Coordinates of C-alpha atoms in Angstrom, one line a residue:
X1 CA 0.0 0.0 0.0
X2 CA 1.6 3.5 -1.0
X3 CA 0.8 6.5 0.2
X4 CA -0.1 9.7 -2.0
X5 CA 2.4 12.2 -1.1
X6 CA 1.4 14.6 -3.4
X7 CA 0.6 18.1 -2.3
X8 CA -3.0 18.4 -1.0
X9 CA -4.9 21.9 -1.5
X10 CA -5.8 24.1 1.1
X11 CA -9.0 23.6 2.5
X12 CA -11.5 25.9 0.7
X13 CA -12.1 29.2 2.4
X14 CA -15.2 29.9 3.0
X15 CA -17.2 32.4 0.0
X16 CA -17.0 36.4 0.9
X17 CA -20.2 38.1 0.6
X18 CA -20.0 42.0 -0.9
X19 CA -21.9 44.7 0.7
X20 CA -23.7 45.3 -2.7
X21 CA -25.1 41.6 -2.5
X22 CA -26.1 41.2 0.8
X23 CA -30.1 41.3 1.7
X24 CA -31.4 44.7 2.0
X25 CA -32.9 45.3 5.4
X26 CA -36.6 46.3 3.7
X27 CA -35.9 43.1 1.1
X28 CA -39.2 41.8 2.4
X29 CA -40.9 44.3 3.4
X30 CA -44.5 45.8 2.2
X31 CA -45.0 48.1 -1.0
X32 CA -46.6 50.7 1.5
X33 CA -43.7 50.6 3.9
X34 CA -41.0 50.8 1.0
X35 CA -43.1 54.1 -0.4
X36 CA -43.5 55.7 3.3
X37 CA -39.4 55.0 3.8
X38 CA -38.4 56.9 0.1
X39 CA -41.3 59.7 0.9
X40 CA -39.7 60.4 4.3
X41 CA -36.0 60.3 3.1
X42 CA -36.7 62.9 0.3
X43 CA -39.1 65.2 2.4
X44 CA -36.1 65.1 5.3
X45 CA -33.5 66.0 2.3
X46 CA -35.5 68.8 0.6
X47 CA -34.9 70.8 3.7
X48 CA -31.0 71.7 2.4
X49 CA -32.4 73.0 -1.5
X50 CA -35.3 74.7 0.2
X51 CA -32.7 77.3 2.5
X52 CA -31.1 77.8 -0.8
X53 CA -34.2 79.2 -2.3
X54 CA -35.8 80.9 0.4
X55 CA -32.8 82.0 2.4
X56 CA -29.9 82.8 -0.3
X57 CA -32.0 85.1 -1.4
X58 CA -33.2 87.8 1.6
X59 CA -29.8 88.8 1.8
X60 CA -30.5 92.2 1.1
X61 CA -33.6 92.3 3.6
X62 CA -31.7 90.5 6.6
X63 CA -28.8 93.2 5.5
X64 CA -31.1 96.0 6.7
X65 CA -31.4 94.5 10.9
X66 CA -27.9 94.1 10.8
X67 CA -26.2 97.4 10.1
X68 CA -22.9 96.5 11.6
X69 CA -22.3 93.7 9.1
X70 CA -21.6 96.3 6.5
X71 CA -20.4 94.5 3.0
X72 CA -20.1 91.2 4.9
X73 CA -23.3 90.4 4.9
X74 CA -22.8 88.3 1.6
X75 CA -20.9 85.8 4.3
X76 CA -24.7 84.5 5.4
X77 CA -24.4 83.0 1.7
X78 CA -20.8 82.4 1.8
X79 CA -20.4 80.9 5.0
X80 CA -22.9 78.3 3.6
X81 CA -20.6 76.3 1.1
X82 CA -17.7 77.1 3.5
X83 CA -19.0 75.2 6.0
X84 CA -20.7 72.6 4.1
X85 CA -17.7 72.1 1.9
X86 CA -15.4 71.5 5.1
X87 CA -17.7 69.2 7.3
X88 CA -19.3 67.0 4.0
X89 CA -16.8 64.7 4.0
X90 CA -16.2 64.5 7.3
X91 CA -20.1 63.6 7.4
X92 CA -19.9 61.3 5.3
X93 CA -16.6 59.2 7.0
X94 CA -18.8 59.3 10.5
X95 CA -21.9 58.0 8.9
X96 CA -19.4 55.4 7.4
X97 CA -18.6 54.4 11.0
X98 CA -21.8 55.4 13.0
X99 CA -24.5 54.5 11.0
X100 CA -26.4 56.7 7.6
X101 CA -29.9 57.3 9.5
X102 CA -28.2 58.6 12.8
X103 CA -25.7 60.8 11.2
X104 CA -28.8 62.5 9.0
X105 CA -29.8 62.9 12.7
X106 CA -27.4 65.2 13.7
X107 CA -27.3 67.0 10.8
X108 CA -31.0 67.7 11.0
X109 CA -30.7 68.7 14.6
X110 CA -27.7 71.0 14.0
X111 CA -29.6 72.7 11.2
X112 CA -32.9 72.8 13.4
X113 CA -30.9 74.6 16.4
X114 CA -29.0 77.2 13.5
X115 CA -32.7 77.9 11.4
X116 CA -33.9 78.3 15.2
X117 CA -31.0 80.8 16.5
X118 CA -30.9 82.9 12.6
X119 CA -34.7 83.3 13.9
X120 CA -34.5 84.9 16.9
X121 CA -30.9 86.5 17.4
X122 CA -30.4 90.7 16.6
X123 CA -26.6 89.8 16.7
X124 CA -24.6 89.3 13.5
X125 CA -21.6 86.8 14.5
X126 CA -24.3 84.7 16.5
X127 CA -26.2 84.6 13.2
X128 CA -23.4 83.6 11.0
X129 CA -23.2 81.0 13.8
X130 CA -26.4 79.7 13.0
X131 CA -26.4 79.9 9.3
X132 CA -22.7 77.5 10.0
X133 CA -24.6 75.3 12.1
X134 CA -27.2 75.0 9.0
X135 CA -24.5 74.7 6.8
X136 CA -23.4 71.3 8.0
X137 CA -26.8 69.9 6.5
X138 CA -25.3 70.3 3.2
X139 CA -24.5 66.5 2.6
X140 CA -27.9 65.6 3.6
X141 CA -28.7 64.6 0.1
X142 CA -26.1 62.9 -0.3
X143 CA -26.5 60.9 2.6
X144 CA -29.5 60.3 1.7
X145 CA -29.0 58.4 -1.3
X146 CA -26.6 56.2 0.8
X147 CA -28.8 55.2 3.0
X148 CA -31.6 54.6 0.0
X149 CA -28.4 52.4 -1.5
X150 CA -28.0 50.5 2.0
X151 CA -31.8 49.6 2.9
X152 CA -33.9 49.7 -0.4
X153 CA -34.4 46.1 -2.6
X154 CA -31.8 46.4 -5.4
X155 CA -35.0 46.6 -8.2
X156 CA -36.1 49.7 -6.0
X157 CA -32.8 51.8 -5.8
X158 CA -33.1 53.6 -9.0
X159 CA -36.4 54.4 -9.0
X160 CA -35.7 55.5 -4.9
X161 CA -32.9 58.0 -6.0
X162 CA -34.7 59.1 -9.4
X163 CA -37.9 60.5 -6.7
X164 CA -36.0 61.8 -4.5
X165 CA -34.1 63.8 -6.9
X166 CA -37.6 64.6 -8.7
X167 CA -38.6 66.0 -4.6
X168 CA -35.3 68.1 -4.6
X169 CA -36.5 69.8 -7.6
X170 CA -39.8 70.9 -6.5
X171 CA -38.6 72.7 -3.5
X172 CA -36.7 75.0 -6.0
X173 CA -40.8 76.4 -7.1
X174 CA -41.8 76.1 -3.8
X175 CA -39.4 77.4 -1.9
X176 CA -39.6 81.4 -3.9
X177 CA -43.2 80.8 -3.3
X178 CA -43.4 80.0 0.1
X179 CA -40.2 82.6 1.4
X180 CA -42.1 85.2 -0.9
X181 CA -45.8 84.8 0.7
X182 CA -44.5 84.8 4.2
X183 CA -42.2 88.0 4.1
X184 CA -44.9 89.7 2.5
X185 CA -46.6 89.3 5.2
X186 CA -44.7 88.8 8.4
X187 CA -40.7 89.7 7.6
X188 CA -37.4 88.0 6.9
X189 CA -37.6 85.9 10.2
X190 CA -40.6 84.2 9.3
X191 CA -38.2 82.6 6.6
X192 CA -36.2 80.9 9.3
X193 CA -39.1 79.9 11.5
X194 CA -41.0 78.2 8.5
X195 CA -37.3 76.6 8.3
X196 CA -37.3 75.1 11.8
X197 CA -40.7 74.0 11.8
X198 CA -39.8 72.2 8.6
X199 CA -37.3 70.7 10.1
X200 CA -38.7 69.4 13.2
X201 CA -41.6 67.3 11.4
X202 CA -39.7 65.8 9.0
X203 CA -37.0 64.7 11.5
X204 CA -40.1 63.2 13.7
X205 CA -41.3 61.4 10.8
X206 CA -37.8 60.0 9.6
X207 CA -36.9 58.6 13.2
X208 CA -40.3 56.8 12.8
X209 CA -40.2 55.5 9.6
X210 CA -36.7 55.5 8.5
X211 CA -34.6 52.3 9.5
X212 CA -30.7 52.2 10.1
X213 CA -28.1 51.2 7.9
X214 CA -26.2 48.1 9.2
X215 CA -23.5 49.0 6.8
X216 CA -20.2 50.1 8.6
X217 CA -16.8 51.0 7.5
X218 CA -13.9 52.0 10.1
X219 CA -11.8 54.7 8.7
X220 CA -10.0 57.3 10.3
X221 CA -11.7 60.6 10.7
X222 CA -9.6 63.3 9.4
X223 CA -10.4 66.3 12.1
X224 CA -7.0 68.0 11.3
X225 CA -7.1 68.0 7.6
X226 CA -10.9 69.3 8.0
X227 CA -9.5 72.3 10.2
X228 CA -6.5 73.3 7.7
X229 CA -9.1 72.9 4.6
X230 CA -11.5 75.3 6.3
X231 CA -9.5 77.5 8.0
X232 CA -7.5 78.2 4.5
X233 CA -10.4 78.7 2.8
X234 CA -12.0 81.0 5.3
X235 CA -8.9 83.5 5.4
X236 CA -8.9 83.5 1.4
X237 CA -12.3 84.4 1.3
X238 CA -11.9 87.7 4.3
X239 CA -9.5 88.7 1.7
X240 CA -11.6 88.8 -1.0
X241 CA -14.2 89.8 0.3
X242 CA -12.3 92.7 2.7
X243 CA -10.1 93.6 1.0
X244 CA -11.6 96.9 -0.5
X245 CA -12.4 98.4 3.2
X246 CA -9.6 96.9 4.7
X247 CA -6.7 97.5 1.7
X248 CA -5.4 95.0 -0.4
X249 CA -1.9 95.9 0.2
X250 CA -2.0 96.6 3.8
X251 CA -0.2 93.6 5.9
X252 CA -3.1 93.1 8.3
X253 CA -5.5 92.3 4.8
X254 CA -3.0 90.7 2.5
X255 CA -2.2 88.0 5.6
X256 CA -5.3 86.2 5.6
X257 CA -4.6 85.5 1.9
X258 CA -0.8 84.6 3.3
X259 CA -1.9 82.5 6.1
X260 CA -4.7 80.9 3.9
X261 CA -2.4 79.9 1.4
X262 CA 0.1 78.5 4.1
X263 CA -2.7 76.4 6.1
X264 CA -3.9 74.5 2.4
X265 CA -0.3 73.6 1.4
X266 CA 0.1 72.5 4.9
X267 CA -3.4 70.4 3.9
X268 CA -1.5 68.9 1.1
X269 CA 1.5 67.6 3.0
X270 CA -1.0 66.2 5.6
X271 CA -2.9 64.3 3.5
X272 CA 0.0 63.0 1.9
X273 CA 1.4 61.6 5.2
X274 CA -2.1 59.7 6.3
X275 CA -4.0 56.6 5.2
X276 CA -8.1 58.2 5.3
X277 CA -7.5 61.6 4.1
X278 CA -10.8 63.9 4.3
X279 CA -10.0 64.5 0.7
X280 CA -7.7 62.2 -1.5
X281 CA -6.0 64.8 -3.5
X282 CA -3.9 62.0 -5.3
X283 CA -7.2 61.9 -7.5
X284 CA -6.4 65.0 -9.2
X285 CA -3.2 63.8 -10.2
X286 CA -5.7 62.8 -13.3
X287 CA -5.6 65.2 -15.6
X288 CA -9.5 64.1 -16.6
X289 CA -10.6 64.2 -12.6
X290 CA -9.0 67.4 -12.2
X291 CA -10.9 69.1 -15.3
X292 CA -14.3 67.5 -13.4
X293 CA -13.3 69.0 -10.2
X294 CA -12.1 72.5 -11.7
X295 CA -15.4 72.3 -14.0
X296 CA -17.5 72.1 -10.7
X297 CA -15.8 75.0 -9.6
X298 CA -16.2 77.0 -11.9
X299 CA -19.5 76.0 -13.1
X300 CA -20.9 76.3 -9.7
X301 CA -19.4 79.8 -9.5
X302 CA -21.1 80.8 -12.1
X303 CA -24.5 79.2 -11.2
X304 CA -24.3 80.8 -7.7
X305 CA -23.7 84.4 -9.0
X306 CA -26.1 84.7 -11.4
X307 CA -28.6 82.9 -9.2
X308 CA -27.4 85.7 -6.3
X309 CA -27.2 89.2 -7.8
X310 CA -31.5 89.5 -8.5
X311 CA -32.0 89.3 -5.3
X312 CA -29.8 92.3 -4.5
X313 CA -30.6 95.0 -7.8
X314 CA -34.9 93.9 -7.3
X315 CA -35.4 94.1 -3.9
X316 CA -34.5 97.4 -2.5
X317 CA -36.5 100.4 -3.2
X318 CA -34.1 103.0 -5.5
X319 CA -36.5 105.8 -4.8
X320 CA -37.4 104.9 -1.1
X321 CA -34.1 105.1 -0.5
X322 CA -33.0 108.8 -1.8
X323 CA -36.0 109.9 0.6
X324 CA -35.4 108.4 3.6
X325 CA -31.6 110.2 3.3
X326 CA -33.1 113.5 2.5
X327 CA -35.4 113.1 5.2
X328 CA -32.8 112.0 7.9
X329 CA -29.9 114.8 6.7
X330 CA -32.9 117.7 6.9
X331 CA -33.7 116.5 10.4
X332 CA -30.3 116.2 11.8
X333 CA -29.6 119.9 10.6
X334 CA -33.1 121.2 11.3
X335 CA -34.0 122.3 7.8
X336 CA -37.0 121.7 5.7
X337 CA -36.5 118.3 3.4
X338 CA -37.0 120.7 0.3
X339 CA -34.2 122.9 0.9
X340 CA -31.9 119.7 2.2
X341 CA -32.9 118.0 -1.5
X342 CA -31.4 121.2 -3.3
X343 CA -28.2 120.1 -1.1
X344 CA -27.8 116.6 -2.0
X345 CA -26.4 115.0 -5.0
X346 CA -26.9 111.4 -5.5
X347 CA -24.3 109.5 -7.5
X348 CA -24.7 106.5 -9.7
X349 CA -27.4 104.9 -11.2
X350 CA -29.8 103.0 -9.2
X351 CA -33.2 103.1 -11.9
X352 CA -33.3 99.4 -11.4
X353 CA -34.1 99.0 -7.8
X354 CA -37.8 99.0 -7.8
X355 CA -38.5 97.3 -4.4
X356 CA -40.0 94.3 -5.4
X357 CA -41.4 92.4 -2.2
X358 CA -39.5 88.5 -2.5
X359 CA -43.1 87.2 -3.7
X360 CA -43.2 89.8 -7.0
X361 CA -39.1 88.8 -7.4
X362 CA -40.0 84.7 -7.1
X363 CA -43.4 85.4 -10.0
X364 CA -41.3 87.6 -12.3
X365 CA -37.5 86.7 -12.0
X366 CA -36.9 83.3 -9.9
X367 CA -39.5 81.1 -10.8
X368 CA -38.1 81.5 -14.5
X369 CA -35.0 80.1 -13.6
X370 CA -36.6 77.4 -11.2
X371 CA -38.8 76.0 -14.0
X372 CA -36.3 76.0 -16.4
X373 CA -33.9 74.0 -15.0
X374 CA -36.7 71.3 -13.7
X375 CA -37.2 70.4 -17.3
X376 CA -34.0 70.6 -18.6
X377 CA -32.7 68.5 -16.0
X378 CA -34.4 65.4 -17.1
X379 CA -34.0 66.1 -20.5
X380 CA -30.2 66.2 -20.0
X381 CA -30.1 63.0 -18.6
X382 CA -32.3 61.7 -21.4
X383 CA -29.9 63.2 -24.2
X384 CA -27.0 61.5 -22.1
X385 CA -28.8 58.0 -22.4
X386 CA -29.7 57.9 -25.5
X387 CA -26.0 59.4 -27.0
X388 CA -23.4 56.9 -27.8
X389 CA -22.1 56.2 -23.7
X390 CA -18.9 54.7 -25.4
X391 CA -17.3 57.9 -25.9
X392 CA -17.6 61.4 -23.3
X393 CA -17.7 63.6 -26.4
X394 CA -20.4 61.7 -27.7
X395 CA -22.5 61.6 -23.9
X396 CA -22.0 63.4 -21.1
X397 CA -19.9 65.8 -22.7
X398 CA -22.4 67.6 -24.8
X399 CA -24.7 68.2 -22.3
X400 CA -21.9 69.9 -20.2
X401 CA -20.9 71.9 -23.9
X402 CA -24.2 73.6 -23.9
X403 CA -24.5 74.3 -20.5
X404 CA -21.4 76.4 -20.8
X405 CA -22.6 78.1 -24.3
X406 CA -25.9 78.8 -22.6
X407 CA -24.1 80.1 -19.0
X408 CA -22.1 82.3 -21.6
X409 CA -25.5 83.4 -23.6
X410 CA -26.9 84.4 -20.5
X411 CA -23.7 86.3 -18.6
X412 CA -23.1 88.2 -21.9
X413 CA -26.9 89.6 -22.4
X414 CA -27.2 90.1 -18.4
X415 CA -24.0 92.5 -18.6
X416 CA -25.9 95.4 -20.9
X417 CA -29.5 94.2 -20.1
X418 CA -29.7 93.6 -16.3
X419 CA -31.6 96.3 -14.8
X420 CA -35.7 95.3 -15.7
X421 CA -37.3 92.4 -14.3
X422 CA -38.0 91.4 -18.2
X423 CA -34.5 91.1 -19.6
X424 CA -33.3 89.3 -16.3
X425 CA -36.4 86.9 -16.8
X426 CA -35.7 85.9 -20.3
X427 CA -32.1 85.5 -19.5
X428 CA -32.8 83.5 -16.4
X429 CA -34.3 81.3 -18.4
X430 CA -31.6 80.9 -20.7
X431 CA -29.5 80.4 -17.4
X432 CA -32.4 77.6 -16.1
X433 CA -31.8 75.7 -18.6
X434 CA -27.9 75.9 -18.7
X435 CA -28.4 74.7 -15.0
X436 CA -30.3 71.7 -15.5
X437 CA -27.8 70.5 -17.9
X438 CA -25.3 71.2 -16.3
X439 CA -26.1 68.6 -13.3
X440 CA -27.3 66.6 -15.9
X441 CA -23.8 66.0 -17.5
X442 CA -21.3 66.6 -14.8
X443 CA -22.4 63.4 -12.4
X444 CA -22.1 61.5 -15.4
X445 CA -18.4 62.5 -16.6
X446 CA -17.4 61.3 -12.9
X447 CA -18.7 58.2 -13.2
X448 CA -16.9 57.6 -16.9
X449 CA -14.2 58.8 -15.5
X450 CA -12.7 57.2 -12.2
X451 CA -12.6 53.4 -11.2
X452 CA -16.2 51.6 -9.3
X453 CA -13.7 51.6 -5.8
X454 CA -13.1 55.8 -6.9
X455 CA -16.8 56.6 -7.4
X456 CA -17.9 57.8 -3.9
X457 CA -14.5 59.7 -3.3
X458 CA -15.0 61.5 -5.9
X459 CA -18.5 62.1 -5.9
X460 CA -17.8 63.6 -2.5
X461 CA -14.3 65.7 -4.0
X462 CA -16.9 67.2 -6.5
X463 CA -19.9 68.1 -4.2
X464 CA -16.8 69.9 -2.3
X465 CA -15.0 71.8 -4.9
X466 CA -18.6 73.0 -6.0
X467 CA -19.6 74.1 -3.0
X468 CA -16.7 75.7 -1.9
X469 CA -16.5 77.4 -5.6
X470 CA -20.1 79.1 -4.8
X471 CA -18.8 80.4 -2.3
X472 CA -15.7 82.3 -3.9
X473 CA -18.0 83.4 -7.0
X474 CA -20.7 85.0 -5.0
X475 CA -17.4 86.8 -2.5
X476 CA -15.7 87.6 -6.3
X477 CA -19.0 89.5 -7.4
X478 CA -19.1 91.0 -4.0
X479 CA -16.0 92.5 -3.7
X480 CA -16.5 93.6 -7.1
X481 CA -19.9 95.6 -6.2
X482 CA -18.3 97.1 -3.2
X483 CA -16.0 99.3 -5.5
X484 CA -19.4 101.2 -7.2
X485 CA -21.0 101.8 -4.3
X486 CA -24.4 104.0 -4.6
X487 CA -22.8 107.6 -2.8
X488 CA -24.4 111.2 -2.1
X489 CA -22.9 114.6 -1.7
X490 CA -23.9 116.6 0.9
X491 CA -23.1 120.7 0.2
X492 CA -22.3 122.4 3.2
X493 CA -22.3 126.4 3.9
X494 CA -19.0 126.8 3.2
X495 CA -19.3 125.1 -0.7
X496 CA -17.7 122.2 0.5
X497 CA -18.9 118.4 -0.3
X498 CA -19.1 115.1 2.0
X499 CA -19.4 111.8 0.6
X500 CA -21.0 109.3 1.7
X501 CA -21.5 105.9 0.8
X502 CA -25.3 104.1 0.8
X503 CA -24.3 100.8 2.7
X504 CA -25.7 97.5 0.8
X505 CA -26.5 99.7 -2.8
X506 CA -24.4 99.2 -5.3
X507 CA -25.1 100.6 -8.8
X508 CA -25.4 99.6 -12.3
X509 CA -22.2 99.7 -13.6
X510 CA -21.0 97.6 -10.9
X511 CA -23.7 94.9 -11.5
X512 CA -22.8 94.7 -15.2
X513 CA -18.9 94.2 -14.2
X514 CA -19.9 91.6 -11.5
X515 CA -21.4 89.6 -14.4
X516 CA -19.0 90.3 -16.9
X517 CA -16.2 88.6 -14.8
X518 CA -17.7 86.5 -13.0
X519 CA -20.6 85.0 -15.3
X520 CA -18.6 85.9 -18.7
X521 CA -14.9 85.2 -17.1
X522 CA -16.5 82.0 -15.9
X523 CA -18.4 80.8 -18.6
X524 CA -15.5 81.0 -21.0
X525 CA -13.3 79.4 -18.7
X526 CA -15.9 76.3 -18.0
X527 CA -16.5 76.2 -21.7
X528 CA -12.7 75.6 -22.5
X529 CA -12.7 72.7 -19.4
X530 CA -15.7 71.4 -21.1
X531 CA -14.4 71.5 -24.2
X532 CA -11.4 69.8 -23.4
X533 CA -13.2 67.1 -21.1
X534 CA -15.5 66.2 -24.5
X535 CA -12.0 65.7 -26.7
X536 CA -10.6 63.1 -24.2
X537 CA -12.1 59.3 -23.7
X538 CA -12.9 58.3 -20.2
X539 CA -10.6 56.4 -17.8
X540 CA -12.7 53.9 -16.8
X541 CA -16.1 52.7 -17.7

């Protein structure tokens, strides 16, 4: 009898099960259930668009309780993708570790507690506190989705995350609608209250319908990179947005941009040196993924600006205005208004402020621009999947061509014909529909673009780089309208003239140069990215 010494294999290892094909938690459960889960998940989510389109757009009406805030007061905008760009991916990491549903928790509850404080405070740092503490909301949506991708049956997952993007769309309507009816009839703060009201049912309803992921992931949780990211930007943006009042040469302006710049390379040698950086900048290394991320940028800049600068020509009242300083000067020197009027001489062209009320700027201006890009949104998608998806120049590339061509259409016409409610709705629309496309085709290029392992990375990189270029557009256009402020000259006895400046009035020529760099500069620049992201093939499929 002989013995078989020939090599036996290893024992089989047991079969590893992906996270993709394990059972959904609501695999079994009821039609009615599944539809109550998605409804709650995409009511709780709209909150983030809806402060977009109800709050981005007081900004000149919340500028009037807070006459200390001066120019700043674009940072209650700013501060907004600031914020949110520093903390989404940070967000995202935790609800990696702790669980989808419980970090959309605390994100609802921190933006509950910062729509509740920008409701009630009369002091501007502790409102740019709250409007920071909303800010951290901003992945929401993107959570959202997630969480639809952990707990949904795999046959319902596209049709969850087609609805709720369908429900993120309707609160761009809404939202004008809703902001517009209530400060017509109560003031700026009813905005904020509707907000936290808002908030607090849908997070009631979520914690009672909404299960938890049992997906987890332990990664490190990058709170230094996070700081030097945010910090960075911060000081870049006081400079630009400071730097008029302040001086941009003088040392104590031009070191925020100093220290800014010094705290983001220190962010790239960090990152460099760690496993689970809040950013994997390696990515960019690509020249494709670096056009996607610079095209987010800029696009976003673009999109935020022209979205931003209605608000601020429409709803103060030109007219209103010129009497209320006549009125004050005569009183503080104790002559009659008439003879005071004789005195003063306004300077720079203001004709466009009519002092629209935000429901009249929502029906004539916004809802153009809402609409638009509702439709065209879908339709991009559609001309994506039925173009040739072998080739970017041939798919998502197009669409993201003729959003650029149509954010240049509309910058161009909006720099000579800004100032009536008509030219900036028929231009609006031209922008609406450069919008919807251009979220229709930018998604898409990332996922031709990186690797399957890649894809939530740099989903997240590109959320980031668009929210943070939002905010460096809408401080761009500001410091720009800062330098044509709306003045008068008070004559004295003696022949001699004072200026003064109107604070938050900025005149005509400085609107048209806002969109002439900003949306024109812009637009050509996203059209040449565009351009050259449509000549190259994808890295990956």
């Amino acid at each position: 009898m002989t013995e078989d010494l020939a090599p036996q294999p290893p024992p089989a290892s047991p079969p590893t099960t992906d996270v993709h094909d394990r059972p959904a938690l609501l695999e079994n459960a009821s039609k009615g259930r599944l539809i109550a889960v998605l409804l709650m998940i995409a009511v709780f989510s709209e909150v983030v668009p809806f402060q977009y389109s109800m709050a981005g757009v007081i900004t000149p009406l919340v500028a009037v309780s807070f006459p200390s805030a001066g120019d700043s007061v674009s940072w209650m905008v700013t501060i907004i993708g600031l914020v949110g760009g520093g903390t989404m991916a940070l967000l995202a990491r935790m609800a990696d570790q702790w669980g989808k549903k419980r970090m959309l928790v605390i994100a609802g509850v921190l933006f509950l507690i910062g729509s509740l404080v920008c409701a009630v405070t009369t002091n501007w740092p502790v409102f740019l506190a709250g409007r920071a503490c909303q800010a951290t909301a901003l992945g929401m949506a993107a959570l959202g989705y997630s969480l639809v991708r952990d707990i949904m049956p795999r046959a319902w997952i596209p049709i969850s995350i087609g609805f709720i993007g369908t429900g993120l769309g309707l609160s761009a309507v809404l939202g004008p609608l809703i902001g517009g009816i209530l400060t017509d009839h109560f003031s700026w703060r009813s905005i904020f209250w509707f907000l936290t009201v808002y908030m607090a049912v849908s997070l009631v309803l979520f914690l009672r319908f909404v299960p938890e992921s049992d997906q987890r992931s332990r990664r490190r949780l990058d709170f230094v990179g996070a700081l030097l990211i945010g910090f960075g930007l911060a000081a870049i943006l006081l400079y630009v947005t400071q730097g008029e009042s302040w001086g941009w040469t003088e040392p104590s302006c031009y070191g925020y941009l100093l220290a800014g710049i010094g705290s983001l390379l220190l962010y790239a040698i960090w990152q460099s040196r760690i496993t689970d950086p809040i950013m994997d900048l390696s990515l960019l290394r690509v020249p494709r993924v670096f056009l996607i991320m610079a095209m987010s940028f800029v696009g976003t800049a673009v999109l935020a600006v022209l979205a931003f600068l209605p608000a601020y020509m429409f709803l103060v009242d030109g007219h209103q205005v010129q009497q209320a300083i006549i009125g004050g000067a005569a009183q503080k020197a104790h002559v009659p208004p008439e003879a005071m009027a004789k005195a003063i001489t306004f300077q720079g062209d203001i004709s466009f402020a009519q002092g629209y009320s935000l429901l009249e700027a929502a029906v004539r201006i916004i809802l153009f621009m809402s609409v638009t890009a509702m439709i065209f949104g879908p339709l991009g998608g559609l001309w994506i999947r039925r173009s040739n998806t072998r080739h970017a120049r041939s798919s998502a590339g197009s669409p993201l061509i003729a959003s650029a061509v149509l954010f240049l259409v509309a910058s161009a016409g909006l720099v000579v014909w800004h100032d009536t409610w008509q030219s900036q709705a028929l231009f609006g629309t031209i922008y609406g529909m450069a919008y919807g496309l251009f979220y229709a085709g930018l998604p898409n290029l990332v996922i031709d673009t990186v690797t399957q392992e890649n894809q939530a990375i740099s989903a997240g990189m590109t959320a980031v780089f668009g929210a943070i270029g939002s905010s460096f557009g809408i401080a761009i256009a500001t410091a720009i309208l800062v330098q044509h402020p709306f003045q008068f000259a008070i004559k004295t006895r003696t022949g001699q003239e004072i200026i003064n400046k109107v604070p938050h009035l900025y005149t005509n020529g400085g609107f048209g140069q806002a969109y002439l760099y900003v949306g024109v500069g812009g637009s050509v620049i996203a059209l040449l990215i565009a351009l050259a992201l449509w000549s190259t093939r994808p890295a990956a499929r």
